[in-house]
Short mmCIF file of C-alpha atoms and ligand atoms in Angstrom, two decimals:
data_model
loop_
_atom_site.label_atom_id
_atom_site.label_comp_id
_atom_site.label_asym_id
_atom_site.label_seq_id
_atom_site.Cartn_x
_atom_site.Cartn_y
_atom_site.Cartn_z
CA MET A 51 86.11 117.60 68.95
CA MET A 52 89.76 118.09 69.70
CA PRO A 53 90.34 118.78 73.32
CA LEU A 54 91.97 122.15 74.13
CA ILE A 55 94.23 120.47 76.66
CA ARG A 56 94.98 116.79 77.20
CA LEU A 57 96.80 115.43 80.13
CA LYS A 58 98.27 111.95 79.73
CA GLU A 59 99.54 109.84 82.59
CA ILE A 60 100.59 112.87 84.61
CA VAL A 61 102.66 112.10 87.64
CA LYS A 62 103.61 114.83 90.19
CA ARG A 63 105.71 113.92 93.27
CA TYR A 64 106.68 116.15 96.08
CA GLY A 65 109.46 114.05 97.59
CA GLU A 66 107.75 110.99 99.08
CA ILE A 67 104.20 112.33 98.26
CA LEU A 68 102.55 111.28 95.02
CA ALA A 69 100.09 114.17 94.52
CA LEU A 70 99.10 113.15 90.98
CA ASN A 71 99.28 109.42 90.05
CA ARG A 72 99.07 108.81 86.34
CA LEU A 73 96.32 111.25 85.78
CA ASN A 74 94.42 111.52 82.60
CA LEU A 75 92.08 114.35 81.66
CA GLU A 76 90.70 116.26 78.72
CA VAL A 77 89.65 119.86 78.85
CA ASN A 78 87.39 120.89 75.98
CA ARG A 79 87.56 124.40 74.56
CA GLY A 80 84.87 126.61 75.88
CA GLU A 81 83.58 124.42 78.60
CA ILE A 82 83.05 124.92 82.34
CA LEU A 83 84.68 121.92 83.96
CA ALA A 84 84.41 121.12 87.58
CA VAL A 85 87.30 119.30 89.20
CA LEU A 86 85.71 117.58 92.22
CA GLY A 87 87.29 115.54 94.95
CA PRO A 88 88.02 115.38 98.70
CA ASN A 89 90.80 117.22 100.42
CA GLY A 90 94.25 116.11 99.27
CA ALA A 91 92.90 114.43 96.09
CA GLY A 92 95.23 116.59 94.08
CA LYS A 93 92.97 119.19 92.66
CA THR A 94 95.13 122.21 93.43
CA THR A 95 98.26 120.36 92.09
CA LEU A 96 96.30 119.66 88.84
CA LEU A 97 95.42 123.16 88.38
CA LYS A 98 98.92 124.37 89.10
CA ILE A 99 100.19 121.97 86.38
CA ILE A 100 97.69 123.26 83.91
CA ALA A 101 98.66 126.84 84.94
CA GLY A 102 102.34 126.06 84.27
CA ILE A 103 103.11 126.94 87.93
CA GLU A 104 104.31 123.44 88.59
CA GLU A 105 106.03 121.00 86.17
CA PRO A 106 104.95 117.42 86.12
CA THR A 107 107.37 114.79 87.19
CA SER A 108 106.34 112.75 84.26
CA GLY A 109 103.61 112.41 81.73
CA GLU A 110 102.60 114.28 78.64
CA ILE A 111 100.58 117.43 78.11
CA TYR A 112 99.03 118.36 74.92
CA TYR A 113 97.61 121.69 73.75
CA ASN A 114 95.27 121.44 70.70
CA ASP A 115 96.84 117.96 70.11
CA SER A 116 100.39 119.15 70.01
CA ILE A 117 102.65 117.92 72.73
CA ILE A 118 104.31 120.78 74.59
CA ASN A 119 106.18 119.20 77.42
CA LYS A 120 109.42 121.23 76.86
CA GLY A 121 108.94 124.87 77.70
CA PHE A 122 105.42 124.11 78.73
CA SER A 123 105.43 126.65 81.66
CA SER A 124 106.05 129.76 79.65
CA PHE A 125 103.78 128.70 76.78
CA ILE A 126 100.83 127.85 78.96
CA ARG A 127 101.38 130.84 81.38
CA GLN A 128 100.45 133.17 78.65
CA ARG A 129 97.18 131.44 78.16
CA CYS A 130 96.12 130.42 81.64
CA THR A 131 95.49 132.40 84.76
CA MET A 132 94.83 130.78 88.21
CA VAL A 133 93.00 132.23 91.02
CA PHE A 134 94.01 130.75 94.35
CA GLN A 135 91.88 129.56 97.18
CA ARG A 136 93.32 131.84 99.69
CA THR A 137 93.20 135.13 98.08
CA ILE A 138 96.16 137.50 98.68
CA VAL A 139 95.55 140.99 97.59
CA PHE A 140 98.34 143.70 97.72
CA ASN A 141 98.06 146.48 100.36
CA THR A 142 97.26 149.05 97.81
CA THR A 143 94.21 150.28 95.87
CA VAL A 144 91.76 147.96 94.09
CA TYR A 145 92.85 149.65 90.81
CA ASN A 146 96.55 148.87 91.42
CA ASN A 147 95.81 145.39 92.29
CA ILE A 148 94.01 144.79 89.10
CA ALA A 149 96.31 146.72 86.90
CA TYR A 150 99.37 144.93 88.22
CA GLY A 151 99.63 141.96 85.64
CA LEU A 152 99.13 144.49 82.79
CA LYS A 153 101.72 146.94 84.15
CA ILE A 154 104.36 144.21 84.32
CA ARG A 155 103.41 143.26 80.71
CA ARG A 156 104.10 146.94 79.97
CA ARG A 157 100.63 147.70 78.37
CA SER A 158 99.74 151.30 77.66
CA LYS A 159 98.08 153.41 80.30
CA ALA A 160 94.95 153.74 78.20
CA GLU A 161 94.65 150.00 77.53
CA ILE A 162 95.21 149.30 81.41
CA ASP A 163 92.50 151.84 82.27
CA LYS A 164 90.03 150.36 79.81
CA ARG A 165 90.63 146.74 80.96
CA VAL A 166 90.59 147.45 84.65
CA HIS A 167 87.22 149.32 84.36
CA GLU A 168 85.76 146.44 82.21
CA ALA A 169 86.96 143.85 84.71
CA LEU A 170 85.51 145.94 87.60
CA ARG A 171 82.20 146.07 85.80
CA ILE A 172 82.18 142.34 85.30
CA VAL A 173 82.85 141.54 88.98
CA LYS A 174 80.32 144.26 90.07
CA LEU A 175 83.05 146.41 91.90
CA GLU A 176 82.45 149.67 89.94
CA GLY A 177 83.47 152.60 92.07
CA TYR A 178 85.90 150.58 94.21
CA GLU A 179 88.94 151.66 92.25
CA LYS A 180 90.48 153.91 95.11
CA ARG A 181 89.56 151.63 97.97
CA ASN A 182 92.34 149.69 99.85
CA ALA A 183 92.00 146.11 98.64
CA LYS A 184 93.12 144.80 102.02
CA LYS A 185 90.26 146.49 103.79
CA LEU A 186 87.64 144.83 101.73
CA SER A 187 85.46 141.90 102.86
CA GLY A 188 86.63 138.26 102.05
CA GLY A 189 84.17 138.11 99.17
CA GLU A 190 85.11 141.43 97.68
CA GLN A 191 88.77 140.47 97.86
CA GLN A 192 87.97 137.27 96.07
CA ARG A 193 86.13 139.41 93.35
CA VAL A 194 89.31 141.63 93.09
CA SER A 195 91.39 138.44 92.63
CA ILE A 196 89.13 137.31 89.82
CA ALA A 197 89.24 140.69 88.20
CA ARG A 198 92.97 140.59 88.33
CA ALA A 199 92.85 137.39 86.38
CA LEU A 200 90.35 138.63 83.94
CA VAL A 201 92.32 141.65 82.78
CA LEU A 202 94.91 139.23 81.38
CA GLU A 203 92.21 137.92 79.05
CA PRO A 204 93.18 134.29 79.70
CA GLU A 205 92.16 131.57 77.35
CA ILE A 206 91.69 129.34 80.41
CA LEU A 207 90.69 130.61 83.90
CA LEU A 208 91.49 128.22 86.72
CA LEU A 209 89.61 128.78 89.95
CA ASP A 210 90.51 126.90 93.09
CA GLU A 211 87.53 126.77 95.56
CA PRO A 212 86.23 130.18 94.32
CA THR A 213 83.08 130.28 96.50
CA ALA A 214 84.22 128.37 99.50
CA ASN A 215 83.16 130.10 102.70
CA LEU A 216 81.31 132.96 100.89
CA ASP A 217 77.86 134.25 101.58
CA PRO A 218 75.05 133.38 99.05
CA ARG A 219 75.09 136.89 97.46
CA THR A 220 78.73 136.87 96.85
CA THR A 221 78.49 133.22 95.58
CA SER A 222 75.82 134.10 93.11
CA ILE A 223 77.78 137.12 91.79
CA ILE A 224 80.87 134.95 91.25
CA GLU A 225 78.78 132.30 89.55
CA GLU A 226 77.40 135.05 87.32
CA VAL A 227 80.95 136.21 86.55
CA ILE A 228 82.05 132.67 85.57
CA ARG A 229 79.01 132.27 83.26
CA TYR A 230 79.57 135.70 81.73
CA VAL A 231 83.37 135.29 80.89
CA ASN A 232 82.62 131.71 79.61
CA ARG A 233 79.67 132.97 77.39
CA GLU A 234 80.93 136.41 76.35
CA LEU A 235 84.63 136.03 76.36
CA GLU A 236 84.62 132.35 75.47
CA THR A 237 87.00 131.56 78.26
CA THR A 238 87.42 127.91 79.17
CA VAL A 239 86.98 127.61 82.92
CA LEU A 240 88.05 124.91 85.42
CA ILE A 241 86.79 125.11 88.95
CA ALA A 242 88.33 122.97 91.68
CA THR A 243 86.05 122.24 94.71
CA HIS A 244 85.26 119.49 97.18
CA ASN A 245 81.58 120.57 97.17
CA ILE A 246 79.58 119.36 94.21
CA PHE A 247 76.73 121.83 95.02
CA GLN A 248 79.18 124.76 94.64
CA VAL A 249 79.44 124.14 90.87
CA GLY A 250 75.92 122.70 90.32
CA ASN A 251 74.81 126.14 88.93
CA VAL A 252 77.67 126.67 86.52
CA ALA A 253 79.76 123.67 85.46
CA ASP A 254 78.86 121.66 82.27
CA ARG A 255 81.09 118.73 83.02
CA ALA A 256 82.77 117.31 86.02
CA ALA A 257 85.97 115.24 86.59
CA PHE A 258 86.08 113.52 89.91
CA MET A 259 89.45 113.01 91.50
CA LEU A 260 90.51 110.56 94.16
CA ASN A 261 94.18 109.87 95.29
CA GLY A 262 95.74 111.76 92.39
CA ARG A 263 93.71 110.45 89.57
CA VAL A 264 90.49 111.25 87.73
CA ILE A 265 88.37 108.20 88.51
CA GLU A 266 85.19 109.50 86.80
CA SER A 267 84.05 112.21 84.41
CA GLY A 268 80.94 113.15 82.54
CA PRO A 269 78.17 115.79 82.46
CA LEU A 270 77.70 117.20 85.89
CA LYS A 271 73.94 116.72 85.49
CA ASP A 272 74.52 112.91 85.19
CA LEU A 273 76.82 112.82 88.22
CA LEU A 274 74.16 114.70 90.27
CA ASN A 275 71.30 112.64 89.13
CA LYS A 276 72.78 109.41 89.60
CA PRO A 277 76.03 109.66 91.46
CA SER A 278 78.25 106.64 91.99
CA LEU A 279 78.88 105.36 95.51
CA LYS A 280 82.43 106.91 95.55
CA ILE A 281 81.08 110.34 94.58
CA ALA A 282 78.20 110.13 97.10
CA ASP A 283 80.72 109.36 99.76
CA PHE A 284 83.25 111.91 99.06
CA THR A 285 81.26 114.91 98.00
CA ARG A 286 79.20 115.13 101.09
CA LEU A 287 76.05 114.27 99.28
CA GLU A 288 72.97 114.45 101.44
CA ASN A 289 70.02 112.03 101.44
CA VAL A 290 72.29 108.99 100.91
CA PHE A 291 70.97 106.19 103.02
CA HIS A 292 72.15 102.52 103.56
CA GLY A 293 69.53 99.89 104.25
CA ILE A 294 68.21 96.38 103.60
CA ALA A 295 65.77 96.06 100.62
CA LYS A 296 62.85 93.61 100.24
CA PRO A 297 60.94 93.44 96.95
CA LEU A 298 57.24 94.07 97.07
CA SER A 299 54.72 92.41 94.85
CA THR A 300 54.09 95.77 93.04
CA GLY A 301 57.51 95.83 91.32
CA THR A 302 58.99 98.16 94.01
CA SER A 303 61.08 97.50 97.00
CA ILE A 304 60.79 98.65 100.61
CA ILE A 305 64.02 99.57 102.29
CA ASP A 306 64.58 99.49 105.95
CA ILE A 307 67.06 102.28 106.68
CA GLY A 308 66.91 101.83 110.42
CA ASP A 309 65.10 103.81 113.32
CA SER A 310 61.82 102.43 111.91
CA ILE A 311 62.13 104.45 108.81
CA TYR A 312 61.29 102.87 105.41
CA ILE A 313 61.80 104.06 101.86
CA GLU A 314 59.88 102.78 98.94
CA ALA A 315 61.88 102.62 95.67
CA ALA A 316 60.87 101.70 92.12
CA PHE A 317 63.23 98.97 91.66
CA GLU A 318 63.25 95.36 92.85
CA LYS A 319 66.18 94.46 95.08
CA THR A 320 66.95 92.10 97.95
CA GLY A 321 69.66 92.69 100.51
CA PRO A 322 71.94 95.64 101.45
CA VAL A 323 71.61 98.77 99.14
CA THR A 324 72.67 102.39 99.24
CA VAL A 325 70.10 104.89 97.84
CA PHE A 326 69.96 108.61 97.07
CA ILE A 327 67.19 111.08 96.78
CA GLN A 328 67.81 114.43 95.09
CA PRO A 329 66.73 117.21 97.67
CA GLU A 330 64.73 119.02 94.90
CA ASP A 331 62.70 115.73 94.27
CA ILE A 332 61.27 116.24 97.89
CA ILE A 333 58.09 118.09 98.21
CA VAL A 334 57.74 119.96 101.52
CA SER A 335 54.34 120.34 102.99
CA LYS A 336 52.82 121.62 106.34
CA LYS A 337 50.08 119.10 106.21
CA PRO A 338 50.06 115.31 105.19
CA ILE A 339 49.03 115.94 101.54
CA GLU A 340 47.18 113.31 99.44
CA SER A 341 49.49 112.31 96.67
CA SER A 342 50.37 109.38 94.52
CA ALA A 343 53.96 109.53 95.81
CA ARG A 344 54.79 106.39 97.65
CA ASN A 345 56.91 108.04 100.42
CA ILE A 346 55.65 110.49 103.10
CA ILE A 347 57.58 111.16 106.31
CA LYS A 348 57.08 113.75 109.15
CA GLY A 349 59.95 115.57 110.59
CA ARG A 350 61.27 118.85 112.17
CA ILE A 351 63.43 121.47 110.64
CA ILE A 352 66.84 121.44 112.29
CA GLU A 353 68.81 123.73 109.88
CA ILE A 354 67.96 126.30 107.20
CA ILE A 355 70.66 126.92 104.67
CA ASP A 356 70.26 130.03 102.57
CA HIS A 357 71.42 129.72 98.96
CA GLY A 358 69.91 132.88 97.77
CA PRO A 359 66.74 131.97 95.59
CA ILE A 360 66.93 128.44 96.88
CA ILE A 361 66.67 127.36 100.53
CA ARG A 362 67.85 123.94 101.75
CA LEU A 363 66.18 122.49 104.75
CA LYS A 364 67.72 119.82 106.98
CA VAL A 365 64.92 117.88 108.55
CA ASP A 366 65.07 115.40 111.30
CA THR A 367 62.74 112.52 110.77
CA GLY A 368 64.73 110.04 112.89
CA LYS A 369 67.13 110.20 110.00
CA ILE A 370 68.29 113.52 108.50
CA PHE A 371 66.77 114.36 105.20
CA THR A 372 67.65 117.53 103.04
CA ALA A 373 64.97 119.04 101.05
CA GLN A 374 65.21 122.06 98.70
CA ILE A 375 62.51 124.69 98.08
CA THR A 376 62.38 128.20 96.67
CA ARG A 377 62.75 131.17 98.85
CA GLN A 378 59.14 132.17 97.94
CA SER A 379 57.67 128.77 99.10
CA PHE A 380 59.82 129.06 102.12
CA LYS A 381 58.33 132.58 102.97
CA ASP A 382 54.79 131.43 101.92
CA MET A 383 54.94 128.47 104.24
CA ASN A 384 56.39 130.59 107.17
CA LEU A 385 58.94 128.02 108.08
CA ASN A 386 61.43 128.14 110.98
CA ILE A 387 63.84 125.92 112.90
CA GLY A 388 61.55 123.58 114.76
CA SER A 389 58.64 123.69 112.25
CA GLU A 390 57.00 120.36 111.68
CA ILE A 391 56.73 119.45 108.11
CA TYR A 392 55.95 116.49 105.88
CA LEU A 393 58.43 115.26 103.25
CA VAL A 394 56.81 113.62 100.22
CA TYR A 395 58.74 111.89 97.37
CA LYS A 396 58.06 109.33 94.74
CA ALA A 397 59.53 105.80 94.65
CA SER A 398 60.88 106.75 91.29
CA SER A 399 62.94 109.56 92.81
CA VAL A 400 64.85 107.02 94.84
CA SER A 401 67.99 106.00 92.94
CA LEU A 402 70.14 103.03 93.63
CA LEU A 403 73.83 103.80 94.03
P1 ATP B 615 92.51 120.59 99.12
O1 ATP B 615 91.07 120.56 98.77
O2 ATP B 615 92.81 120.19 100.58
O3 ATP B 615 93.26 121.86 98.72
P2 ATP B 615 93.58 119.16 96.83
O4 ATP B 615 92.74 118.17 96.22
O5 ATP B 615 93.69 120.50 96.25
O6 ATP B 615 93.25 119.36 98.38
P3 ATP B 615 96.39 119.17 96.68
O7 ATP B 615 96.62 120.37 97.42
O8 ATP B 615 96.65 119.11 95.18
O9 ATP B 615 94.95 118.48 96.96
O10 ATP B 615 97.45 118.09 97.41
C1 ATP B 615 97.60 116.77 97.00
C2 ATP B 615 98.70 116.06 97.83
O11 ATP B 615 99.92 116.70 97.53
C3 ATP B 615 98.37 116.25 99.21
O12 ATP B 615 98.82 115.10 99.97
C4 ATP B 615 99.29 117.48 99.67
O13 ATP B 615 99.70 117.47 101.03
C5 ATP B 615 100.51 117.25 98.73
N1 ATP B 615 101.11 118.51 98.27
C6 ATP B 615 100.64 119.54 97.64
N2 ATP B 615 101.51 120.49 97.40
C7 ATP B 615 102.72 120.24 97.92
C8 ATP B 615 103.94 120.65 98.16
N3 ATP B 615 104.29 121.91 97.57
N4 ATP B 615 104.79 120.04 98.90
C9 ATP B 615 104.60 118.81 99.34
N5 ATP B 615 103.42 118.19 99.22
C10 ATP B 615 102.47 118.83 98.64
#
C-alpha cells in the first residue's frame, strides 16, 4: 500500500541543535500511529514538520508518493491539524473557541453551527457551548482543543501527548474520541508520547524515536510483547530485570536478579540477561495457589494505579513488580496498599530482551 506520507532523510536544525537527524518514516492512510520516544527525541518537531508548522532543513516529504517540498506548508496545513501538548484555549466561550478555525475560513453560520455541535458531541462536551473555556478543567480544555481540531475535518490529526497528566476518565474519553474519528471519519492519527502505555489502547503501529531518528517501527502489539532493550529502557517499561542466567536440565533457565529473587524462564541461556514480563501475564492471588506456573513470589502492594477498568499494582517483593488486574478482580479481592499478595507467572511469560 502506498503510504499517505513518506518522510525521507529529514533533517531539522535549530541553530546548533539537531532536532531531527536524517529521519525516515512512513505514515499509512487510515492508521493510528504512535510516535514514541524519550524527552527531546524529536517527537514534537516531527509532528510540527508533518503539520507544516516547521519546514525541514533538508530531506524530502512525499504525499501520496508525490514530492511536495516546495510550498509544503500551505499544502499540508489544509490537510493536517495539530493539537499541542500544552493546550491554550482562548478566553471566550467554548463555542467561540471551537468555531474559530471555521470563522477565519469564512464558513457559513449554519455550517459552523452544525460542525461545532457535532464536534462537541464527539468529545462529550454537549451543553458546554456557553461556558468560558478558560474556566474548564485541564481535561475539559484538552477536549475543547481536540474539538477545535476536529471541526476542520483534517485528513491527518496530530496529537502531542494528548493524555499526559489526565485522569483515567478523561483519558478513556480521549481514547474513545481518537478511535471514533479514525473509524468513522477515516482520519489518520499520529500520537506523540513518551509513555507506551498511553497509546496501548488505541494505536495500531508505533515508531520509536531516539536522537532525532526513528530507530524501530512496527505493530504496537509486537513492540509491547517483545520490546527491544532500547525501547524497554526508554519507555519506562516495568518488569524489566537484569540478572545472571543458568540453564536447568528442564530446558528452562533460572535467573538470579539479586536480593535472593529468582525468575525461571522458558529459554536456555548462560550469563547476563535482561528479561521482561508483561504486567497482564502476572496472576494476582491472596493465597499461594497451586499452579503449573513456574514462578510464584510473595509481595506487598506499594502503589495502586487506576486506569479505569484496569488497575495496575506495584508490588514490592524485594524487587518491584507491576501486575495488572481488572477493577472487578481488584474489588473482589479487597486489595489495599500494604496487602500481601502472591504473584504467579509462567516461565513462558518471561521474554528475553
Ligand atoms: P518532549 O517529549 O520533551 O516534548 P520531544 O521528543 O517532543 O520531547 P522535541 O520537542 O521535538 O522533542 O525537541 C527535540 C530537540 O530539539 C530538543 O533538544 C529541543 O530542545 C530542540 N528544540 C525543539 N524546538 C526547538 C526550537 N524552537 N528552538 C531550539 N531548539 C528546539
